[in-house]
Coordinates of C-alpha atoms in Angstrom, one line a residue:
X6 CA 65.2 109.8 78.9
X7 CA 61.6 110.1 79.6
X8 CA 62.1 114.3 80.2
X9 CA 65.0 114.3 77.0
X10 CA 61.6 113.0 75.2
X11 CA 58.8 115.2 76.4
X12 CA 60.3 117.9 77.0
X13 CA 62.8 117.8 73.6
X14 CA 61.9 118.4 70.0
X15 CA 63.2 115.5 67.6
X16 CA 67.1 115.4 68.1
X17 CA 66.9 115.2 72.0
X18 CA 63.9 112.0 71.3
X19 CA 66.8 110.4 68.5
X20 CA 68.7 111.3 71.6
X21 CA 67.0 109.9 74.1
X22 CA 66.1 106.6 72.3
X23 CA 69.9 105.7 71.2
X24 CA 70.3 106.1 75.0
X25 CA 67.6 103.6 76.3
X26 CA 68.7 101.1 73.7
X27 CA 71.8 101.1 74.2
X28 CA 71.5 100.8 77.7
X29 CA 69.1 97.8 77.4
X30 CA 71.3 96.0 75.2
X31 CA 74.3 96.3 77.6
X32 CA 72.2 95.6 80.9
X33 CA 71.2 92.6 78.7
X34 CA 75.0 91.5 77.8
X35 CA 76.2 91.9 81.8
X36 CA 73.0 89.5 83.2
X37 CA 72.7 86.9 80.3
X38 CA 76.4 86.8 79.3
X39 CA 79.1 88.9 81.6
X40 CA 77.9 87.8 85.8
X41 CA 77.0 83.7 84.8
X42 CA 80.3 83.1 83.1
X43 CA 82.6 85.2 84.9
X44 CA 81.7 84.1 88.7
X45 CA 83.7 86.6 90.8
X46 CA 82.5 87.0 94.3
X47 CA 82.5 90.5 95.7
X48 CA 84.8 92.2 97.6
X49 CA 85.6 92.2 101.5
X50 CA 84.1 95.0 103.0
X51 CA 86.1 94.4 106.3
X52 CA 88.4 97.7 105.2
X53 CA 85.1 100.2 104.0
X54 CA 83.9 102.6 106.6
X55 CA 80.2 101.9 107.6
X56 CA 79.5 105.4 106.7
X57 CA 80.3 104.5 102.6
X58 CA 79.0 101.3 102.7
X59 CA 75.1 100.4 101.3
X60 CA 72.5 100.1 103.2
X61 CA 71.2 96.1 100.7
X62 CA 73.9 94.9 99.7
X63 CA 74.5 93.4 96.1
X64 CA 73.7 89.9 95.8
X65 CA 74.9 88.5 92.3
X66 CA 78.2 87.8 91.2
X67 CA 80.9 90.8 90.8
X68 CA 82.6 91.2 87.4
X69 CA 82.0 93.0 85.4
X70 CA 79.1 96.4 87.0
X71 CA 76.7 96.4 85.6
X72 CA 75.8 99.6 87.1
X73 CA 78.8 101.4 85.0
X74 CA 78.0 99.2 81.8
X75 CA 74.4 101.6 82.0
X76 CA 75.6 104.5 82.9
X77 CA 78.8 104.3 79.7
X78 CA 75.9 102.7 77.3
X79 CA 73.5 105.8 78.1
X80 CA 76.1 108.1 77.7
X81 CA 77.8 107.3 75.1
X82 CA 74.5 106.4 72.6
X83 CA 73.5 109.7 73.6
X84 CA 76.6 111.4 72.3
X85 CA 76.3 109.8 69.3
X86 CA 73.7 111.6 68.3
X87 CA 74.9 114.9 70.0
X88 CA 78.9 115.0 71.4
X89 CA 77.4 118.3 73.8
X90 CA 75.0 115.9 75.4
X91 CA 77.0 113.2 75.7
X92 CA 80.1 115.4 77.3
X93 CA 76.9 116.9 80.0
X94 CA 76.2 113.5 80.9
X95 CA 79.5 112.0 81.0
X96 CA 80.4 113.4 84.9
X97 CA 77.4 111.6 85.8
X98 CA 78.8 108.2 84.2
X99 CA 81.7 108.6 86.0
X100 CA 80.0 109.3 89.2
X101 CA 78.2 106.2 89.3
X102 CA 80.8 104.4 88.0
X103 CA 83.7 106.0 90.9
X104 CA 80.4 105.2 93.4
X105 CA 80.7 101.4 92.9
X106 CA 84.9 101.5 93.8
X107 CA 83.9 103.9 96.1
X108 CA 80.9 101.8 98.5
X109 CA 82.7 98.7 98.4
X110 CA 81.1 96.1 95.8
X111 CA 83.0 96.4 92.7
X112 CA 86.6 96.1 92.1
X113 CA 88.6 98.9 90.0
X114 CA 88.9 96.2 87.7
X115 CA 85.0 94.6 87.1
X116 CA 84.1 98.8 87.0
X117 CA 86.5 98.5 83.8
X118 CA 85.3 95.9 82.4
X119 CA 81.6 97.4 82.6
X120 CA 82.3 100.6 81.7
X121 CA 83.9 98.7 78.3
X122 CA 81.2 96.2 77.9
X123 CA 78.9 99.7 78.0
X124 CA 80.5 101.1 75.0
X125 CA 80.8 98.4 73.2
X126 CA 77.1 97.7 73.5
X127 CA 76.2 101.8 72.5
X128 CA 78.9 101.0 69.3
X129 CA 76.7 97.6 68.7
X130 CA 73.2 99.1 68.5
X131 CA 74.7 102.1 66.2
X132 CA 76.1 99.4 64.0
X133 CA 72.9 98.3 63.8
X134 CA 71.3 101.7 64.1
X135 CA 73.4 104.2 62.2
X136 CA 73.4 107.9 62.9
X137 CA 72.0 110.9 61.4
X138 CA 75.9 111.6 60.6
X139 CA 76.5 108.1 59.6
X140 CA 73.3 107.3 57.2
X141 CA 74.6 108.4 53.9
X142 CA 73.5 112.0 53.2
X143 CA 70.8 112.3 50.6
X144 CA 71.5 112.9 46.7
X145 CA 73.7 116.7 46.2
X146 CA 73.5 117.9 43.3
X147 CA 74.4 121.0 44.0
X148 CA 72.3 123.8 42.6
X149 CA 72.4 127.3 42.5
X150 CA 70.2 130.0 45.0
X151 CA 70.9 133.2 46.3
X152 CA 72.6 133.9 49.6
X153 CA 70.2 135.7 51.8
X154 CA 71.5 137.0 55.1
X155 CA 69.3 137.4 57.5
X156 CA 66.6 136.5 54.9
X157 CA 66.7 139.8 52.7
X158 CA 64.9 138.8 50.2
X159 CA 63.2 136.1 51.3
X160 CA 59.2 135.6 51.1
X161 CA 57.5 133.5 53.6
X162 CA 54.8 131.4 54.0
X163 CA 53.6 130.9 57.2
X164 CA 51.0 128.4 57.7
X165 CA 49.1 128.4 61.4
X166 CA 47.3 125.9 61.0
X167 CA 50.0 123.2 61.2
X168 CA 51.1 121.9 64.0
X169 CA 49.9 120.0 66.8
X170 CA 50.6 122.6 69.5
X171 CA 47.5 125.4 69.9
X172 CA 49.2 129.1 68.7
X173 CA 47.7 131.8 67.0
X174 CA 48.8 133.0 63.8
X175 CA 51.0 136.1 65.6
X176 CA 52.8 133.0 67.0
X177 CA 53.7 131.3 64.3
X178 CA 54.8 134.6 62.3
X179 CA 57.2 135.9 65.3
X180 CA 58.7 132.5 65.2
X181 CA 59.9 132.9 61.7
X182 CA 60.5 136.6 62.4
X183 CA 62.9 136.0 65.2
X184 CA 64.7 133.0 62.6
X185 CA 64.6 135.6 59.5
X186 CA 64.5 139.0 60.8
X187 CA 65.0 140.6 57.3
X188 CA 62.4 137.9 55.7
X189 CA 58.7 139.4 54.3
X190 CA 56.5 136.6 56.6
X191 CA 53.0 136.4 54.5
X192 CA 50.3 134.9 57.8
X193 CA 47.7 132.4 56.1
X194 CA 45.6 130.0 57.7
X195 CA 43.6 127.9 55.9
X196 CA 41.5 127.6 58.6
X197 CA 40.1 130.9 58.4
X198 CA 39.2 130.2 54.4
X199 CA 42.3 131.8 53.3
X200 CA 43.4 129.6 50.6
X201 CA 46.8 128.3 51.0
X202 CA 47.1 128.2 47.0
X203 CA 46.6 131.7 45.9
X204 CA 48.9 133.0 49.5
X205 CA 51.6 131.1 47.9
X206 CA 51.3 132.3 44.8
X207 CA 50.6 135.7 45.9
X208 CA 54.4 135.3 48.0
X209 CA 56.3 133.4 44.9
X210 CA 55.6 137.0 43.0
X211 CA 56.5 139.2 45.3
X212 CA 59.8 137.2 46.0
X213 CA 60.3 137.2 42.4
X214 CA 60.4 140.7 42.3
X215 CA 63.1 141.2 45.0
X216 CA 65.4 138.2 43.5
X217 CA 65.4 136.0 46.4
X218 CA 63.6 133.2 47.3
X219 CA 60.5 131.5 48.0
X220 CA 60.0 130.2 52.5
X221 CA 57.5 128.0 53.2
X222 CA 57.0 128.1 57.6
X223 CA 54.1 124.7 58.2
X224 CA 53.9 121.0 57.7
X225 CA 53.5 118.5 53.8
X226 CA 50.7 119.6 52.8
X227 CA 52.0 123.1 52.5
X228 CA 55.5 122.9 51.5
X229 CA 53.9 120.5 48.6
X230 CA 51.5 123.8 47.7
X231 CA 55.0 126.3 47.9
X232 CA 57.0 123.8 45.9
X233 CA 54.5 123.9 43.2
X234 CA 54.7 127.3 43.7
X235 CA 58.3 127.6 43.4
X236 CA 58.9 125.4 40.4
X237 CA 55.7 127.4 38.5
X238 CA 58.1 130.8 38.9
X239 CA 60.9 129.7 38.9
X240 CA 62.4 130.4 42.8
X241 CA 64.3 128.1 45.3
X242 CA 62.9 126.4 48.1
X243 CA 63.6 127.4 51.4
X244 CA 61.3 125.2 53.8
X245 CA 61.2 125.8 58.0
X246 CA 59.8 122.5 59.1
X247 CA 56.3 123.6 61.2
X248 CA 53.8 121.0 61.1
X249 CA 53.2 118.1 62.8
X250 CA 55.4 115.5 60.4
X251 CA 57.7 117.7 57.9
X252 CA 59.1 113.6 56.5
X253 CA 60.4 116.2 53.6
X254 CA 62.3 118.5 55.4
X255 CA 63.9 115.4 57.6
X256 CA 64.9 113.5 54.7
X257 CA 67.2 117.1 53.7
X258 CA 68.1 117.2 56.8
X259 CA 66.5 120.4 58.5
X260 CA 65.3 118.9 61.9
X261 CA 65.2 123.0 62.8
X262 CA 64.0 126.3 61.8
X263 CA 68.0 127.1 62.4
X264 CA 68.8 124.7 59.9
X265 CA 66.9 126.1 57.4
X266 CA 68.3 129.0 58.2
X267 CA 72.0 128.7 58.1
X268 CA 71.5 128.0 54.4
X269 CA 69.5 130.4 53.5
X270 CA 72.8 132.3 55.4
X271 CA 75.1 130.7 53.2
X272 CA 73.1 130.1 49.3
X273 CA 73.8 126.2 50.2
X274 CA 71.3 124.2 47.7
X275 CA 70.5 120.8 46.4
X276 CA 67.9 119.9 43.3
X277 CA 65.8 117.3 43.8
X278 CA 63.0 115.2 42.3
X279 CA 58.9 115.6 42.1
X280 CA 56.8 113.6 41.2
X281 CA 53.8 114.4 39.0
X282 CA 50.4 112.5 39.0
X283 CA 46.6 113.3 37.9
X284 CA 46.0 117.1 36.2
X285 CA 49.0 119.0 37.1
X286 CA 49.4 117.5 41.1
X287 CA 52.5 116.5 42.5
X288 CA 53.9 115.3 45.5
X289 CA 57.5 115.6 47.5
X290 CA 57.0 112.0 50.1
X291 CA 54.2 109.7 49.2
X292 CA 50.8 109.0 47.2
X293 CA 48.9 105.7 48.2
X294 CA 45.3 104.5 47.4
X295 CA 43.0 102.3 49.1
X296 CA 43.2 101.7 53.1
X297 CA 45.9 104.3 53.8
X298 CA 43.5 107.6 52.8
X299 CA 40.8 106.4 54.6
X300 CA 43.4 105.9 57.8
X301 CA 44.0 110.0 57.3
X302 CA 40.3 110.3 57.0
X303 CA 39.4 108.9 60.4
X304 CA 42.6 109.7 61.9
X305 CA 41.7 113.9 60.4
X306 CA 38.4 113.4 61.4
X307 CA 39.0 111.6 65.1
X308 CA 42.3 113.5 66.0
X309 CA 40.8 117.2 67.5
X310 CA 38.9 115.0 70.6
X311 CA 42.1 112.3 71.3
X312 CA 45.3 114.3 70.0
X313 CA 47.5 113.0 67.2
X314 CA 49.2 110.1 68.0
X315 CA 45.8 108.3 69.6
X316 CA 43.8 109.0 66.6
X317 CA 46.4 107.4 64.9
X318 CA 46.1 104.4 66.3
X319 CA 42.1 104.1 67.3
X320 CA 42.2 104.9 62.8
X321 CA 44.3 102.1 61.9
X322 CA 42.4 99.3 64.1
X323 CA 39.5 100.5 62.1
X324 CA 40.9 100.8 58.5
X325 CA 42.2 97.2 59.6
X326 CA 38.7 95.8 60.9
X327 CA 36.8 97.5 57.8
X328 CA 38.8 98.0 54.9
X329 CA 38.1 96.4 51.5
X330 CA 40.3 95.4 49.4
X331 CA 40.2 97.4 45.5
X332 CA 40.0 97.1 41.7
X333 CA 42.6 99.0 39.6
X334 CA 44.6 98.9 36.9
X335 CA 48.1 99.1 37.2
X336 CA 50.6 98.9 34.0
X337 CA 47.8 97.3 32.1
X338 CA 46.9 94.4 35.2
X339 CA 43.8 94.4 36.6
X340 CA 44.8 93.9 40.4
X341 CA 43.0 93.5 43.6
X342 CA 44.6 95.7 46.1
X343 CA 44.3 96.7 49.9
X344 CA 46.9 99.1 49.5
X345 CA 48.8 101.1 46.7
X346 CA 52.0 103.6 48.2
X347 CA 53.9 105.4 45.3
X348 CA 56.8 106.9 47.3
X349 CA 59.2 109.8 45.2
X350 CA 62.1 108.5 44.8
X351 CA 63.7 105.4 47.3
X352 CA 63.0 104.7 50.7
X353 CA 64.6 102.7 53.2
X354 CA 62.9 100.3 54.9
X355 CA 61.2 96.9 54.5
X356 CA 56.9 96.3 53.4
X357 CA 54.8 99.0 54.3
X358 CA 56.6 100.6 57.0
X359 CA 59.2 103.4 54.8
X360 CA 61.4 105.1 57.2
X361 CA 63.5 107.9 54.8
X362 CA 64.9 108.2 51.9
X363 CA 69.0 108.9 51.6
X364 CA 68.5 110.1 48.2
X365 CA 66.6 112.3 46.5
X366 CA 67.0 112.7 43.4
X367 CA 67.1 109.1 42.2
X368 CA 64.9 109.1 39.2
X369 CA 62.7 106.3 40.1
X370 CA 59.4 106.0 42.2
X371 CA 58.6 103.5 44.5
X372 CA 56.0 101.4 44.4
X373 CA 54.5 99.2 47.1
X374 CA 51.6 97.0 46.9
X375 CA 49.5 94.5 49.8
X376 CA 47.4 92.1 47.1
X377 CA 44.2 91.1 47.7
X378 CA 43.5 88.0 48.3
X379 CA 42.3 84.6 50.5
X380 CA 43.7 86.0 54.5
X381 CA 45.5 88.5 52.7
X382 CA 45.7 90.9 56.0
X383 CA 46.5 87.9 58.4
X384 CA 48.9 86.7 55.8
X385 CA 51.3 89.9 55.5
X386 CA 50.5 89.9 59.6
X387 CA 52.2 86.4 59.9
X388 CA 55.2 87.6 57.8
X389 CA 55.8 90.7 59.0
X390 CA 55.9 89.0 62.8
X391 CA 58.0 85.7 61.7
X392 CA 60.9 88.2 59.6
X393 CA 59.7 86.9 56.3
X394 CA 57.8 89.8 55.1
X395 CA 60.6 90.8 52.2
X396 CA 59.6 87.4 50.3
X397 CA 55.0 87.5 51.3
X398 CA 53.6 87.0 48.4
X399 CA 50.9 89.1 49.3
X400 CA 53.7 92.5 49.2
X401 CA 55.2 93.1 45.1
X402 CA 57.6 96.4 45.2
X403 CA 59.3 97.3 42.0
X404 CA 61.0 100.6 41.4
X405 CA 59.6 102.4 38.6
X406 CA 59.5 106.0 36.0
X407 CA 56.3 106.4 35.3
X408 CA 53.3 104.1 36.8
X409 CA 49.8 103.8 35.0
X410 CA 46.5 103.6 36.8
X411 CA 42.7 103.1 35.4
X412 CA 39.9 101.3 35.8
X413 CA 39.1 103.1 39.7
X414 CA 35.6 103.1 41.0
X415 CA 33.9 106.3 41.3
X416 CA 33.8 107.0 45.4
X417 CA 37.9 106.1 45.8
X418 CA 39.4 108.7 47.7
X419 CA 44.0 108.6 47.1
X420 CA 46.1 110.7 49.6
X421 CA 49.5 112.9 49.1
X422 CA 52.1 114.3 51.2
X423 CA 48.7 113.6 53.7
X424 CA 46.1 115.7 52.0
X425 CA 43.3 113.3 50.4
X426 CA 41.5 113.7 47.7
X427 CA 38.9 111.8 45.5
X428 CA 41.2 110.1 42.8
X429 CA 39.6 110.0 39.6
X430 CA 38.9 107.6 37.4
X431 CA 42.7 106.9 35.6
X432 CA 45.9 108.7 35.9
X433 CA 49.4 108.7 35.4
X434 CA 52.3 108.9 37.8
X435 CA 55.4 110.0 36.9
X436 CA 59.6 111.6 37.9
X437 CA 60.2 114.9 37.1
X438 CA 64.0 114.6 37.9
X439 CA 65.6 117.3 40.0
X440 CA 62.7 119.5 39.1
X441 CA 63.2 121.3 42.7
X442 CA 65.6 123.9 44.3
X443 CA 65.4 124.3 47.7
X444 CA 68.5 125.5 50.4
X445 CA 70.4 121.9 52.4
X446 CA 73.1 123.5 53.9
X447 CA 75.7 120.7 51.6
X448 CA 78.4 120.7 54.4
X449 CA 78.5 120.6 58.3

């Protein structure tokens, strides 16, 4: 699990986590219920050759086998995420089970019961935390998009500045060319003073001349710029995840460049919503005012020195200590808010920890707010720790098609899709239903 989490991509980390949680659940069930309920003695070792006996004999009761439960739970949990990885682990899990009988520390029935309990634990974890294949797929209003074998007719903007790893512009561009040899790749780096919007717009013009599509290789901020250009020029968009965070791509079900390539080759696409705000600005994922934009600013300032994840933790601690409520007028009502969060379509997850979206074309804004007031942060934290977050008076939520915000104090910032910018005195957020056509596999 540690190796997969450290060396693998997002699918490998998810499989490692599911396997480890399944193992933990099986181990807890064996040690708290199984062994205490059936106090079966270990087999006698008289018939077991000394060379096969363990140097240190277990002292717990025999039924069921905890080792077998843990091994089968881990392999089954991993298999739920990727059946081929599960099959690769199956011989190892079988070896663990067989060894318990071979060394004489368990009866065969103990091992079979432990294996069944381990598999049951993995199924129980899957029931609480469904796998990607179980989750309801995002809304799929199928849309017309040209099939582009090997990317012919696709013009891709590769942002060399995206992503956590250090890479040259040539590395990023070559990664796209290897995946889509027929595509035209436009190399861009905002760090070198190249305006991203200008590069994306020029690529869209070229894609329209070819009768193809616009592609983008980068994170959510880069995808946002490409989405605006794609809508303006009436082009479908191919999203190749290549940034530090790829929330929009993951919500589409695109976790790797290969996923995007298969959709482009097949010409499979869907229509998704956009959310508009201000003077022609859009967001694909989230919009916020209050504490979160300040957190993003602090995180981006510290990330080059300590890394992205440590910077995020340090920024969160800093903001919790120093943030103050802001005064806003929301849909005509004056509010004191610590944070106003707006999602493009409905997010799963309670409170201010949105997980993912199942439907990218549901026509609503997911509005959540943390109200100011006496001990607001303490009350919110207490509600989260006690499981009463949904009913906390400090937290408000609603589903809206339009949201009017006014009375914004000068110097206030807003964040959208990971980008931070000064907030105007007043603005309106509203939906544009199924405004963007994006490549996505409709059938696996």
